[in-house]
Coordinates of C-alpha atoms in Angstrom, one line a residue:
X1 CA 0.0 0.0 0.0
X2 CA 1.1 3.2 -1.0
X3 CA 1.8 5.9 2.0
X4 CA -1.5 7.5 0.8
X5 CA -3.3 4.5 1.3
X6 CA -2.1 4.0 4.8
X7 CA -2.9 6.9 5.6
X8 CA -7.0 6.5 4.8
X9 CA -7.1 2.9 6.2
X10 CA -5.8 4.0 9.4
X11 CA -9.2 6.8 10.1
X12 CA -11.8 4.4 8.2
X13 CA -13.6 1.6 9.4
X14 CA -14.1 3.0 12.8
X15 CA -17.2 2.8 15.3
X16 CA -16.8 5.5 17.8
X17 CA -16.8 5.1 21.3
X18 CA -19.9 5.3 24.1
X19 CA -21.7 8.6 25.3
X20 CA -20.6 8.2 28.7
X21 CA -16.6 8.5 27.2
X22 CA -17.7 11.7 25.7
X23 CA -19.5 13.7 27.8
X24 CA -16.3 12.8 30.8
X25 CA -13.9 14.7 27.8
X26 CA -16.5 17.7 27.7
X27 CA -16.0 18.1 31.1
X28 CA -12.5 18.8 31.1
X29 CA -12.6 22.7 28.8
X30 CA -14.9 24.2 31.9
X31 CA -12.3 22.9 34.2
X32 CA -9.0 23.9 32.7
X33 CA -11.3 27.5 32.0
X34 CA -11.9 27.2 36.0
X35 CA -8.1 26.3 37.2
X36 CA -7.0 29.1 35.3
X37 CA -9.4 32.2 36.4
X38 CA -8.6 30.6 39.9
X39 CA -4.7 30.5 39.3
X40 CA -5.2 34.3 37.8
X41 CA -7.1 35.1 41.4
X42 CA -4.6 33.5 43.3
X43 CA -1.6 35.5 41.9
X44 CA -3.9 38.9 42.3
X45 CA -4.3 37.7 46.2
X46 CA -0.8 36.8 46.3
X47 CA 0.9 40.1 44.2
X48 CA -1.7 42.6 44.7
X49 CA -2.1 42.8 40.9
X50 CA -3.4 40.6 37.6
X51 CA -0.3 39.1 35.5
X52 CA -0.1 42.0 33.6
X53 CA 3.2 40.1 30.9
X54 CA 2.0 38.9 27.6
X55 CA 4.7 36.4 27.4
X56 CA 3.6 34.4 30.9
X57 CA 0.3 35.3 30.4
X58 CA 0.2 33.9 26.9
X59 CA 2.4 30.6 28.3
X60 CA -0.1 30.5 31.4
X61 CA -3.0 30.1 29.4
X62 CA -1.4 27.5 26.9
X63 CA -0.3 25.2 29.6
X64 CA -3.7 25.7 31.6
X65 CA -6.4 26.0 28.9
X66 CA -4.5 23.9 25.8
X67 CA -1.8 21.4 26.8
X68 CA -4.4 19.3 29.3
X69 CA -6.5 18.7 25.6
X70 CA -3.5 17.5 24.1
X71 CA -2.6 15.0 26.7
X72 CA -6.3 13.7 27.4
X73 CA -6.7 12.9 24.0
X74 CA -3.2 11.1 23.4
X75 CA -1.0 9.1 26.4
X76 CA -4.0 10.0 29.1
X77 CA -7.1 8.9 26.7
X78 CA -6.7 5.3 29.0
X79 CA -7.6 7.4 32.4
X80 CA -9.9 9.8 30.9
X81 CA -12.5 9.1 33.6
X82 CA -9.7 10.2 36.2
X83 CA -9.3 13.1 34.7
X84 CA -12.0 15.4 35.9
X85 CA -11.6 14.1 38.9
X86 CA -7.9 15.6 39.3
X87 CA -9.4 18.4 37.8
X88 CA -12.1 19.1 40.2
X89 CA -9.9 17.9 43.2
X90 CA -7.4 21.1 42.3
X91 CA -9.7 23.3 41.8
X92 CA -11.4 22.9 45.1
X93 CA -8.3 23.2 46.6
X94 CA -7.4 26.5 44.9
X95 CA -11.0 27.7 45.7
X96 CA -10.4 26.6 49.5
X97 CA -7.2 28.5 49.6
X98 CA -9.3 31.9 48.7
X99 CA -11.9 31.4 51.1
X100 CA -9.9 30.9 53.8
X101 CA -7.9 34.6 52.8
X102 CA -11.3 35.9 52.5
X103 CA -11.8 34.9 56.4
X104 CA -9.2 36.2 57.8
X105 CA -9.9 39.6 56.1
X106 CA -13.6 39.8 57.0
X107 CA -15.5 37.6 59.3
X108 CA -18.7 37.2 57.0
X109 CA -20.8 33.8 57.5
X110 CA -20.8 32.1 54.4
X111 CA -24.4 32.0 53.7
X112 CA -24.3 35.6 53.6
X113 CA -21.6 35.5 51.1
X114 CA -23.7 32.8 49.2
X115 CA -26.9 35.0 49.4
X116 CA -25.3 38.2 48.5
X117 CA -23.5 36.1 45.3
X118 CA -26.9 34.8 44.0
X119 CA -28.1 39.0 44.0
X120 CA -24.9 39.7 42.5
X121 CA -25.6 41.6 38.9
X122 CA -23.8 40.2 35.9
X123 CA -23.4 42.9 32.6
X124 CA -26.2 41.6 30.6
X125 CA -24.3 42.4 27.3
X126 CA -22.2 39.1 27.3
X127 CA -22.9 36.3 27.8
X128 CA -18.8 34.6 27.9
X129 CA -19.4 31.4 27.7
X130 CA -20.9 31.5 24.3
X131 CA -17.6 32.7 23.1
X132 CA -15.7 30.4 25.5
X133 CA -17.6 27.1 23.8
X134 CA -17.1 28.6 20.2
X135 CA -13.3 28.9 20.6
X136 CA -12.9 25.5 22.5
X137 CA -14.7 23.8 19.9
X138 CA -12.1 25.6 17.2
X139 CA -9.2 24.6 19.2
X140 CA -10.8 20.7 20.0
X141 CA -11.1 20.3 16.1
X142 CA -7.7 22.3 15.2
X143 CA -6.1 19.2 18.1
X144 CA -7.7 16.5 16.7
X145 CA -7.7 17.3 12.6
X146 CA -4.0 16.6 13.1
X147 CA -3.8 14.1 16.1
X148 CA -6.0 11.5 14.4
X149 CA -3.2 10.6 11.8
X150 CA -1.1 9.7 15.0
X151 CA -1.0 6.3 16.2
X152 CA -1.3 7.8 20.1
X153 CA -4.9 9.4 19.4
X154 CA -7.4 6.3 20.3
X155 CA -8.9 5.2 16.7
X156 CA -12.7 5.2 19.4
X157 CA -12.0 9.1 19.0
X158 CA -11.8 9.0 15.6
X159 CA -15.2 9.5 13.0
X160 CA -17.5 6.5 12.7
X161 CA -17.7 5.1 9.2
X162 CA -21.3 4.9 9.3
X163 CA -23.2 4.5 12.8
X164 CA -21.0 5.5 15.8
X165 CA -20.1 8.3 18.2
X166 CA -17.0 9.7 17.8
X167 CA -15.0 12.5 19.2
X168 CA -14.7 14.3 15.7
X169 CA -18.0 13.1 14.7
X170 CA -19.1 15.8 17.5
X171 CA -16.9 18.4 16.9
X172 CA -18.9 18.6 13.4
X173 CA -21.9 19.3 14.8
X174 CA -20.7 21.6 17.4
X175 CA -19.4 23.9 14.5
X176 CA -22.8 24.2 13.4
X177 CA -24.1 24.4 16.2
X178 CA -21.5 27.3 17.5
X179 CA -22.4 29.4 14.5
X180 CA -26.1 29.0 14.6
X181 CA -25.3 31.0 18.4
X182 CA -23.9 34.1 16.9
X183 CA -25.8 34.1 13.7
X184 CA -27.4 37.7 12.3
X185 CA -30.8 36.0 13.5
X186 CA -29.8 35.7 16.5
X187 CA -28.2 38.6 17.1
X188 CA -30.5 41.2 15.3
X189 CA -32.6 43.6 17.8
X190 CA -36.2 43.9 17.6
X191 CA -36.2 47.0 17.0
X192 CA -33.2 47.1 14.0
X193 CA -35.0 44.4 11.5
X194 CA -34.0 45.2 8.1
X195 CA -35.6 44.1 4.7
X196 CA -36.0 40.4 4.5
X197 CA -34.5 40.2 0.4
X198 CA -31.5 42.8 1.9
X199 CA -30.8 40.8 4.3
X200 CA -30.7 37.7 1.9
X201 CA -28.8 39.2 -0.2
X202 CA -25.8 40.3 2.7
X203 CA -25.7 36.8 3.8
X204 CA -25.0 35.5 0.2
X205 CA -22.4 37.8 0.6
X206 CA -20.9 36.8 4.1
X207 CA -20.3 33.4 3.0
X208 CA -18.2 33.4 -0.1
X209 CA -14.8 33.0 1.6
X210 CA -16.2 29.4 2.7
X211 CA -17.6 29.0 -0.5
X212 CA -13.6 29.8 -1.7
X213 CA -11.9 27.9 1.5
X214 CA -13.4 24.9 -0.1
X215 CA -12.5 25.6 -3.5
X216 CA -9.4 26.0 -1.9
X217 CA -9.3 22.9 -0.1
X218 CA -10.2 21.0 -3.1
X219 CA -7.4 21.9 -5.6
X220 CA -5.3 21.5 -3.1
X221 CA -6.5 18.0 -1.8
X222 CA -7.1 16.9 -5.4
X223 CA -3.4 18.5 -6.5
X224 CA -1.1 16.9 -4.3
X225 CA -3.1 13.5 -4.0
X226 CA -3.8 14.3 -0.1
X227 CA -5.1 11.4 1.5
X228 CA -8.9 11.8 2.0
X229 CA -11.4 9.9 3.5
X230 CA -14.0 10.0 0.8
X231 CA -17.0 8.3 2.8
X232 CA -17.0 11.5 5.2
X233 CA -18.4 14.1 2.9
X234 CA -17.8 12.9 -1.1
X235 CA -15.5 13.3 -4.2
X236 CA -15.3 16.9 -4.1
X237 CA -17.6 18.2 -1.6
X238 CA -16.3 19.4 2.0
X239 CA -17.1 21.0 5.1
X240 CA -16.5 24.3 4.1
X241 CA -19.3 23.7 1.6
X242 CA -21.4 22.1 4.0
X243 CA -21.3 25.5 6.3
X244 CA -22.0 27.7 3.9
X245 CA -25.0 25.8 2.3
X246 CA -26.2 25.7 5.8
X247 CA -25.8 28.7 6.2
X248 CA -27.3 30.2 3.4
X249 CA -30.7 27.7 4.1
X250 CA -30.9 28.7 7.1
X251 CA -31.6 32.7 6.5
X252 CA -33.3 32.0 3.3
X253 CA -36.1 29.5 5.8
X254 CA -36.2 32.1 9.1
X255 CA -36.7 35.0 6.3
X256 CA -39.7 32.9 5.7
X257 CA -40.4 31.7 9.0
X258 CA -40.7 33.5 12.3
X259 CA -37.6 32.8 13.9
X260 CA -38.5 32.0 17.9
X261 CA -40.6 29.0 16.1
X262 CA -37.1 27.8 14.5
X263 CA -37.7 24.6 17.0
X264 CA -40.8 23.6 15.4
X265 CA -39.1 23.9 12.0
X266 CA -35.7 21.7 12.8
X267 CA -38.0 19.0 14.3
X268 CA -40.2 18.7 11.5
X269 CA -37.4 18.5 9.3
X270 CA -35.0 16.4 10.8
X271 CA -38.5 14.0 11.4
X272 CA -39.3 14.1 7.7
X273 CA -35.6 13.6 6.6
X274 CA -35.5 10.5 9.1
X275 CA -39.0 9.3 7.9
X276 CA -37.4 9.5 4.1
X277 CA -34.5 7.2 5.4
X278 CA -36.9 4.7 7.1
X279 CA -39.1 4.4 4.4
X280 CA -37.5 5.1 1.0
X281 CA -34.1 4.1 -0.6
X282 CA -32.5 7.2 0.4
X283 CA -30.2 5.6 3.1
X284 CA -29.4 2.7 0.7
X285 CA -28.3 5.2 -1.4
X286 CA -26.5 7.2 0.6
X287 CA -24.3 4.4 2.4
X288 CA -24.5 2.3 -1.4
X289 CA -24.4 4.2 -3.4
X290 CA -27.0 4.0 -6.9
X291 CA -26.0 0.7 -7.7
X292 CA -25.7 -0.3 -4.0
X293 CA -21.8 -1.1 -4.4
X294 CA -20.1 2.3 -3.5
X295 CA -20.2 3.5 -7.3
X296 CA -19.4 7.5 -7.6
X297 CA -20.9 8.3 -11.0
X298 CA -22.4 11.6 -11.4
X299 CA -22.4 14.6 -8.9
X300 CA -25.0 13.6 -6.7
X301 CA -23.7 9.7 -6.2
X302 CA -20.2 10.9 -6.0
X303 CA -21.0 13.7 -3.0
X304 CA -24.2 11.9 -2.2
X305 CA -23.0 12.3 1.7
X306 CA -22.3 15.8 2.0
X307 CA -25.4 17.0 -0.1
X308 CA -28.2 14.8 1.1
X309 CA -26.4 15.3 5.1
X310 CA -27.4 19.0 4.7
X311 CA -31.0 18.1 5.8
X312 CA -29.6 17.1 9.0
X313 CA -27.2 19.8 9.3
X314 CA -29.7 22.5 8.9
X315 CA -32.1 20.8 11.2
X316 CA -29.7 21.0 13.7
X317 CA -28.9 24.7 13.2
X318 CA -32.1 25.9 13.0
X319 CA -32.7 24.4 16.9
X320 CA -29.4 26.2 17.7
X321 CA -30.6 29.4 16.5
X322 CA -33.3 28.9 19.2
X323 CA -31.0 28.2 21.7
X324 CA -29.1 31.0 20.9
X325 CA -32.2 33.3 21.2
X326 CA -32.8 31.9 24.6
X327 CA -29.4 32.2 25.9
X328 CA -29.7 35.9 24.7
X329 CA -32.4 37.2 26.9
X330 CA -32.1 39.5 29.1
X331 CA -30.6 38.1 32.5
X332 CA -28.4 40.7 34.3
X333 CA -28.4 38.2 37.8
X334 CA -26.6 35.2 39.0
X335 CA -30.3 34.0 40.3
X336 CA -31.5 34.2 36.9
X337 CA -28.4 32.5 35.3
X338 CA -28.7 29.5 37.8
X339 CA -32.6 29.3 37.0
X340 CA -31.9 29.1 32.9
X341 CA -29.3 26.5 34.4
X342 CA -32.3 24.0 35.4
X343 CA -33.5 25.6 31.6
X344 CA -30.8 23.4 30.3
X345 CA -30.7 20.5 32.7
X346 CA -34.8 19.9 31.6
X347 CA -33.8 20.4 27.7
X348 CA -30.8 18.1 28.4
X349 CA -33.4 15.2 29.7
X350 CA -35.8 15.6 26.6
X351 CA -32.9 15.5 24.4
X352 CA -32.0 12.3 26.3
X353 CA -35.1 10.4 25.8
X354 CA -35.2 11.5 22.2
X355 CA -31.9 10.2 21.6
X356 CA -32.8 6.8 23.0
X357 CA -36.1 6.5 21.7
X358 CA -34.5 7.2 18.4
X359 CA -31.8 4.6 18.7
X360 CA -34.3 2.1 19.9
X361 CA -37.6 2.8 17.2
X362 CA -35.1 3.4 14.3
X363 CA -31.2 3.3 13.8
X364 CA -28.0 4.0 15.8
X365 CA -26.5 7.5 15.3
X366 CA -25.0 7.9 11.9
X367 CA -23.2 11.3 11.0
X368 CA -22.6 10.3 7.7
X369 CA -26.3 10.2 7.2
X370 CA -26.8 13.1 9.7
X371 CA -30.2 11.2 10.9
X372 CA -32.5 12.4 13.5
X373 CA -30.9 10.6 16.3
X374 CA -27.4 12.4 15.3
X375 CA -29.1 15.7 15.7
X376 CA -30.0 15.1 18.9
X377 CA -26.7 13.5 19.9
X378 CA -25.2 16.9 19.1
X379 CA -27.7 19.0 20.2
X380 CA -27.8 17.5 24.0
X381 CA -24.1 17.3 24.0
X382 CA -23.8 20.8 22.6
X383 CA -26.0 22.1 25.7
X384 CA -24.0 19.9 28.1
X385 CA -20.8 21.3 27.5
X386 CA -22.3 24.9 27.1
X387 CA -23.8 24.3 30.6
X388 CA -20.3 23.2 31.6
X389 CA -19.4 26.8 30.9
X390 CA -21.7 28.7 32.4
X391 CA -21.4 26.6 35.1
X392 CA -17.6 27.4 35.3
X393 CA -18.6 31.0 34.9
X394 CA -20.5 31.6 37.8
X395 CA -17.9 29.6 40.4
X396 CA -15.3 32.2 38.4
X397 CA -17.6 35.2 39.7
X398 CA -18.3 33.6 43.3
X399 CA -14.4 33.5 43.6
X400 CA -13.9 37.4 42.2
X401 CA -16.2 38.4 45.3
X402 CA -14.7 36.6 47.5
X403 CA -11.0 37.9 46.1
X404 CA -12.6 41.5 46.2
X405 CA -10.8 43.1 42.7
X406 CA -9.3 40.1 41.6
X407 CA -10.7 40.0 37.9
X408 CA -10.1 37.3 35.1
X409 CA -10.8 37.7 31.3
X410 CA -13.4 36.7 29.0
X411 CA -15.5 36.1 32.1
X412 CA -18.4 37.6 33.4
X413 CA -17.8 41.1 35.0
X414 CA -19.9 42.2 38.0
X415 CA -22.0 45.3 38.3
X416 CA -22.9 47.6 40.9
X417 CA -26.8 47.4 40.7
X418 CA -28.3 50.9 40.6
X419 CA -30.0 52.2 43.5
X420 CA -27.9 49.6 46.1
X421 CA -25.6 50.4 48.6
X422 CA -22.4 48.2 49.2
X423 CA -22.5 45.5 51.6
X424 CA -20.1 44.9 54.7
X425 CA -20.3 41.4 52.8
X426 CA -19.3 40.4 49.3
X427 CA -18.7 43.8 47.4
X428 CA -20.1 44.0 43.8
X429 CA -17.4 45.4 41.8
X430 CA -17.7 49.2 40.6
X431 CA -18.7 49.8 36.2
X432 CA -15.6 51.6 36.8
X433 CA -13.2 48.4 36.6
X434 CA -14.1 47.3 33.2
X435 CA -12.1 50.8 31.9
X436 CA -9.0 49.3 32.9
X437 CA -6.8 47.7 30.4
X438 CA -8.1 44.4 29.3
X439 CA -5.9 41.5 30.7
X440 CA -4.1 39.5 27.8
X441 CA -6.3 36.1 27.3
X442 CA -5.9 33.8 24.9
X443 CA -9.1 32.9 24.4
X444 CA -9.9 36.6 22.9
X445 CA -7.0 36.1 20.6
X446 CA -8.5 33.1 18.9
X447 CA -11.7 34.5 19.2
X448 CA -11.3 37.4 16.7
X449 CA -10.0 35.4 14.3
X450 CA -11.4 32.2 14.4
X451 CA -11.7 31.6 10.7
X452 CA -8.1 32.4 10.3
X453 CA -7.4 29.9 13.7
X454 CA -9.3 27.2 11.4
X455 CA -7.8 28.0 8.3
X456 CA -4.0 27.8 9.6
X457 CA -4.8 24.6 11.5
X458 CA -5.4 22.9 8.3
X459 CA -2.6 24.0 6.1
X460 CA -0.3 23.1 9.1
X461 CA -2.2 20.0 9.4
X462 CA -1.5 19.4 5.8
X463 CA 2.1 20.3 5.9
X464 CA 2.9 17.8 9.3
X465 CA 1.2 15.2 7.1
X466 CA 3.6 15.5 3.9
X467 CA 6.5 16.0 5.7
X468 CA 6.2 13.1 8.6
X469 CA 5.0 9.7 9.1
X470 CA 2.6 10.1 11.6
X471 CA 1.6 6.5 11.8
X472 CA 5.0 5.3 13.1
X473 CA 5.8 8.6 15.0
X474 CA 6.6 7.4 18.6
X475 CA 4.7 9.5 21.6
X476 CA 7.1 11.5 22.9
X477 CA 7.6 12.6 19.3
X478 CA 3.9 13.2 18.2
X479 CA 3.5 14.9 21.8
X480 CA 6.5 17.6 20.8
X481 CA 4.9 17.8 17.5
X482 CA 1.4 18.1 18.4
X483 CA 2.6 21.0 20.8
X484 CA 4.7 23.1 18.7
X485 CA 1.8 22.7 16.1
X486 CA -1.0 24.2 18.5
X487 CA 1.6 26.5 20.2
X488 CA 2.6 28.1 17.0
X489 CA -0.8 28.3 15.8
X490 CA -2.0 30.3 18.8
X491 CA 1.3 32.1 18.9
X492 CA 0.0 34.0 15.5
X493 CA -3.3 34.4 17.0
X494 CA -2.1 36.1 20.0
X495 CA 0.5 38.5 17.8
X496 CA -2.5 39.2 16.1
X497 CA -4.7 40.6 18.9
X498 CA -1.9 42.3 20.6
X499 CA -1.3 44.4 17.5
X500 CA -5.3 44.6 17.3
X501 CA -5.1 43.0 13.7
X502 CA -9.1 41.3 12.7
X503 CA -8.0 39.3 9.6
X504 CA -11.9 39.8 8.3
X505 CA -12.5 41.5 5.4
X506 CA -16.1 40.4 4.5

């Protein structure tokens, strides 16, 4: 077999691994977020000041909110259960260390301080852990694009051929589902709707550099005879396509339809598109081909994956789009953050049982179809890890009150409610403290270019690829490589937002 051959036999034929596997790695992002806002607090307790130095900042939040991904995917995937343990354990530990300083400063009971944190006001005008979940789920797929071709990343992580649950087969869904969150839709006022057609017409617009990307992609997959796994997506189509057709769907149906009924929409989709597989050839066709032996003749038979898995694709971003419009009401308290908390514990559960009614009434979760029981999969796990975040959030604003100034970016910032006097207790922090300087933070970096972040990780991924062979590469090797390949990658992204450069010109 010819190198290129290798290469595609080693990420096909794979079944995924179980649910339970999954949603223990989702856990680990909110944590390494938490450890580092409480290693940030700790150093202002300890200094009397935020780590003000781009160089350790920028090494801080590598090692912290980076480097734990790279290990729990490669040599620690065999105690990944442990993990968040460890995790949790050192966190409570940090957290124990600040309320004990806290004591000795002012004697406050701590149901006070609890009571006075659940009246705290949060700035209503962000809502971090929508940006938090968007960038982890760039930086999850930039790791994994490139550690699947290494023997170290568990083949269980890798995408299912045709029914399975794997790690990447998620990270699909969560792009969709992380763009369907920020989406003009979601983000347009009231008040500021514009014509429907003008509107049409700028998001035809807004997505021609995917529409280019995977032009791009294919010349250059097609020209140097990159290895591809063709059962993924097609012949020539990608998942730059597949975004922008989404995309594009999407605003031309919620032009059409009102918008906070998206739900109603995506259900009856993804249920007619799983009702067409059921009952019709379709899936035969799909997973067959048209003469039921893998032929690729014509357009449609030779993409027949990426085209007809647009049904399920837009089904799921239409039901993002309603979470997004959810998440985007107006909360400005931690009381009404931990109530739209149960919010997503009770849509978690009916996500649940639609998952496993699915599996059991019709087939297992296929994201090569993109059936209804893969939508839900990536919805419920979507929420989950988005809840994760949150969750981390608000522990990240009980420990700034307790700190007392301590502050820690691209997390929530507390507000003095108007009209309310300062306690003896827990002070909310003054409007006043979000003029200072914004801390350096990695996670901002990536954030405002994330297209860029994407694009960079595949042409390095590429790159690695022609010039080593992964599949032999011993794990100290791939480790060093996997590293330097991330590092350098949000090396540029940093240099970028330090210089205050926005690599968007559409």
């Amino acid at each position: 077999m010819s190198q290129k051959q290798l290469k595609e036999a080693f990420i096909s034929n794979l079944n995924g691994t179980s649910l339970l596997e999954i949603s223990a790695g989702l856990s680990l992002p909110p944590l390494c977020l938490l450890c580092r806002g409480l290693l940030l607090i700790l150093h202002y307790l300890h200094y009397g000041k935020p780590v003000s130095s781009r160089k350790y900042s920028l090494l801080l939040d590598f090692l912290v909110l980076v480097s734990p991904l790279l290990f729990s995917c490669t040599v620690l995937s065999p105690i990944i259960f442990f993990i968040p343990f460890i995790l949790t354990a050192f966190c409570a530990g940090m957290f124990s260390k600040i309320y004990s300083q806290r004591k000795r400063e002012a004697r406050v009971p701590f149901g006070q301080i609890v009571k006075e944190f659940q009246e705290a006001c949060l700035d209503p005008e962000c809502i971090p852990a929508i940006t938090v979940f968007r960038v982890y789920v760039n930086v999850l797929t930039s790791i994994s694009i490139l550690a699947v071709d290494f023997p170290q990343y568990p083949r269980r992580y890798a995408k299912a051929e045709t029914y399975g649950t794997g790690v990447m087969d998620l990270g699909v869904g969560a792009f969709i589902f992380g763009n369907a969150l920020v989406c003009p839709e979601v983000r347009q006022k009231p008040h500021t709707a514009q014509p429907r057609f003008s509107h049409l017409a700028r998001q035809v617009f807004s997505v021609w550099p995917l529409v280019s990307l995977g032009v791009g992609r294919l010349l250059a997959v097609k020209s140097i005879e990159y290895h591809e796994h063709t059962s993924e997506y097609g012949v020539h189509w990608n998942f730059f396509f597949t975004l922008a057709s989404v995309r594009l769907a999407a605003s031309l149906l919620l032009a059409v339809f009102p918008k906070h009924k998206a739900w109603l929409l995506a259900l009856a989709l993804a249920g007619l598109y799983q009702l067409l597989l059921n009952t019709t050839s379709l899936k035969t066709f799909i997973l067959h081909g048209s003469d039921g032996r893998g032929s690729r003749l014509g357009f449609l038979d030779a993409n027949r994956e990426g085209l007809l898995s647009l049904f399920g694709y837009l089904a799921i971003y239409l039901a993002s789009v309603q979470a997004g419009l959810w998440l985007l009401r107006r909360r400005s308290s931690v009381r009404s953050w931990l109530e739209a908390l149960g919010g997503l514990a009770l849509a978690l559960l009916l996500l649940a049982l639609l998952l496993q009614l699915c599996q059991a009434c019709t087939e297992p979760v296929s994201r090569r179809v993109a059936n209804l029981p893969f939508c839900a999969w990536v919805l419920a796990h979507c929420l989950l890890l988005l809840g994760f975040f949150v969750l981390a959030d608000l522990a990240l604003v009980f420990a700034e009150l307790l700190a007392q100034g301590a502050s820690v970016p691209c997390c929530w910032k507390v507000v003095q409610p108007p009209g309310r006097r300062k306690k003896r207790g827990v002070e909310a922090v003054q409007v006043g403290r979000q003029e200072k300087p914004s801390q350096p933070c990695l996670i901002s970096a990536i954030n405002k270019n994330q297209l860029l972040f994407f694009l960079l990780a595949n042409v390095m991924t590429g790159a690695v690829n022609i010039l080593i062979d992964t599949i032999h590469s011993e794990a100290a090797f791939t480790l060093c490589i996997l590293h330097l390949y991330m590092f350098l990658n949000c090396l540029i992204m940093y240099l970028l937002h330090a210089r205050n450069i926005v690599l968007k010109f559409w």
